[in-house]
Each structure stands twice: as structure tokens, then as C-alpha cells.
Coordinates of C-alpha atoms in Angstrom, one line a residue:
X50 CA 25.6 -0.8 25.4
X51 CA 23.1 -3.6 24.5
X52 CA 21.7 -3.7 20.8
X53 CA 17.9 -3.1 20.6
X54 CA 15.5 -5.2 18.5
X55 CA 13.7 -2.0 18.0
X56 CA 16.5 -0.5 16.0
X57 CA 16.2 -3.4 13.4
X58 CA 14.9 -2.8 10.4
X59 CA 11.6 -4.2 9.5
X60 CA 12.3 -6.8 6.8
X61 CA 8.7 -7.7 6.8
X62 CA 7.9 -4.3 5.7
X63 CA 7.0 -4.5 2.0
X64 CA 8.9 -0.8 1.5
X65 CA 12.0 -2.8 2.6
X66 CA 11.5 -6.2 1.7
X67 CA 13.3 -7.1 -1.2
X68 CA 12.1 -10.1 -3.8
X69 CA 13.4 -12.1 -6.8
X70 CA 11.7 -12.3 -10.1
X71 CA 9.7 -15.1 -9.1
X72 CA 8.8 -14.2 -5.7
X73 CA 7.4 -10.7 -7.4
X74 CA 5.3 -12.7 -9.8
X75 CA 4.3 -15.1 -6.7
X76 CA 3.2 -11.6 -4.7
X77 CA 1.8 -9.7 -7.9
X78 CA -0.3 -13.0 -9.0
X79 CA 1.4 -12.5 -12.3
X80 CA 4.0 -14.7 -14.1
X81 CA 7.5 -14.5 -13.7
X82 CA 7.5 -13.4 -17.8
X83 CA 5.3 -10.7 -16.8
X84 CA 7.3 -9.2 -14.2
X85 CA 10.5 -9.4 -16.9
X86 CA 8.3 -7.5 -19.2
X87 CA 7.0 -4.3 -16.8
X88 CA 10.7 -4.4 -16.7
X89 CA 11.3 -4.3 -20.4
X90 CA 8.3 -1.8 -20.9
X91 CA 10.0 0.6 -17.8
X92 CA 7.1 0.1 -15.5
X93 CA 9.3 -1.6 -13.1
X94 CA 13.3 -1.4 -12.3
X95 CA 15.3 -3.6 -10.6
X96 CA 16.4 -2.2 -6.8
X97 CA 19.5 -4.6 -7.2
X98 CA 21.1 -7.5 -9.0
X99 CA 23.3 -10.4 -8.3
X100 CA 24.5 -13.2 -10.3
X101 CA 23.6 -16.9 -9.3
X102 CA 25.1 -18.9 -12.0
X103 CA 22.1 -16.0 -13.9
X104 CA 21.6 -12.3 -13.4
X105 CA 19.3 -12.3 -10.5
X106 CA 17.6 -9.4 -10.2
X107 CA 16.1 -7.9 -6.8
X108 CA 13.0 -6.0 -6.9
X109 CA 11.4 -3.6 -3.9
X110 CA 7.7 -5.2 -2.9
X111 CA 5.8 -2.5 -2.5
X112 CA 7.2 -1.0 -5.7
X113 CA 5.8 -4.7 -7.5
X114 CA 2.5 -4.4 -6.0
X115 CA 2.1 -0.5 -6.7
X116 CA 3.0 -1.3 -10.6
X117 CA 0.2 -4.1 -10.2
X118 CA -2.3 -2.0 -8.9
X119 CA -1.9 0.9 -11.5
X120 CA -2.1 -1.9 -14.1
X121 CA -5.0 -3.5 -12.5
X122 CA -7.0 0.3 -12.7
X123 CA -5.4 0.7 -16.0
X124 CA -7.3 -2.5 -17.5
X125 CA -10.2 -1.7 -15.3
X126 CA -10.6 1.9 -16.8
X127 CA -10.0 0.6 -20.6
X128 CA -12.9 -2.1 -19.8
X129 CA -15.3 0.4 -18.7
X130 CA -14.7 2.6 -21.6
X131 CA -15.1 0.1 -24.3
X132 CA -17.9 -1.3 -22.8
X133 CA -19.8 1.8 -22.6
X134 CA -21.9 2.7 -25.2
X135 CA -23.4 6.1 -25.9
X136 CA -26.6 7.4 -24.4
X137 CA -29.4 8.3 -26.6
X138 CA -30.9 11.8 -26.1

């Protein structure tokens, strides 16, 4: 029985696509320090790792740009309420 393409999974899926550290900082439009640290501060976790001479670790794309859109709203909503000032009655 002939193999399908349509039973391939879809690598240009972001749910399945799998990046390095700097590839995540390349798709995030962060630096490569600042996807180590969302790891460090448990915003992000590695889906896999390898080593390459160095631990390479592997991360899920649409897990990287999820944690860079909950930062994004969390800056957003921190700008907004310090730049608010009381109303006068």
C-alpha cells in the first residue's frame, strides 16, 4: 500500500515545529540570552535537548511565541498602569 503525503506530519506547523535557542530568539524578536532566561525564570521549558559539542536545547514554536505574547501584554499592562494617573473628581 502506497504511503500518503497527507499522513505526514506538518513540520511547518508552529505546534510541531521544533527550534534551537537561537532560532527561538530569531522567531520571538528577542535575543538568544533572553530565551535562556524565560527558561531560567520557568516561563519556558525545553521540549528536548541534544548535545553538539554543547547542550543544545529544542524548544516547541508556538510555545516560544505564546511566552512572547503573554510577555508582550504583560509589559503592555504594566505601561498603562504606571502611566495612568488618577482622575480628579
Amino acid at each position: 500500500m502506497p504511503h500518503s503525503l497527507s499522513n505526514l506530519p506538518n513540520y511547518n506547523d508552529p505546534r510541531r515545529r521544533l527550534l534551537t535557542t537561537e532560532e527561538a530568539a530569531a522567531a520571538a524578536h528577542v535575543t538568544p540570552a533572553c530565551i535562556r532566561q524565560w527558561v531560567r525564570r520557568g516561563y519556558l521549558t525545553p521540549k528536548a535537548s541534544y548535545r553538539h559539542g554543547k547542550k543544545v536545547h529544542l524548544f516547541l514554536e508556538s510555545h516560544i511565541l505564546k511566552v512572547e505574547r503573554d510577555r508582550r501584554a504583560r509589559r503592555r499592562q504594566a505601561s498603562i498602569t504606571t502611566n495612568s494617573s488618577p482622575v480628579d473628581d
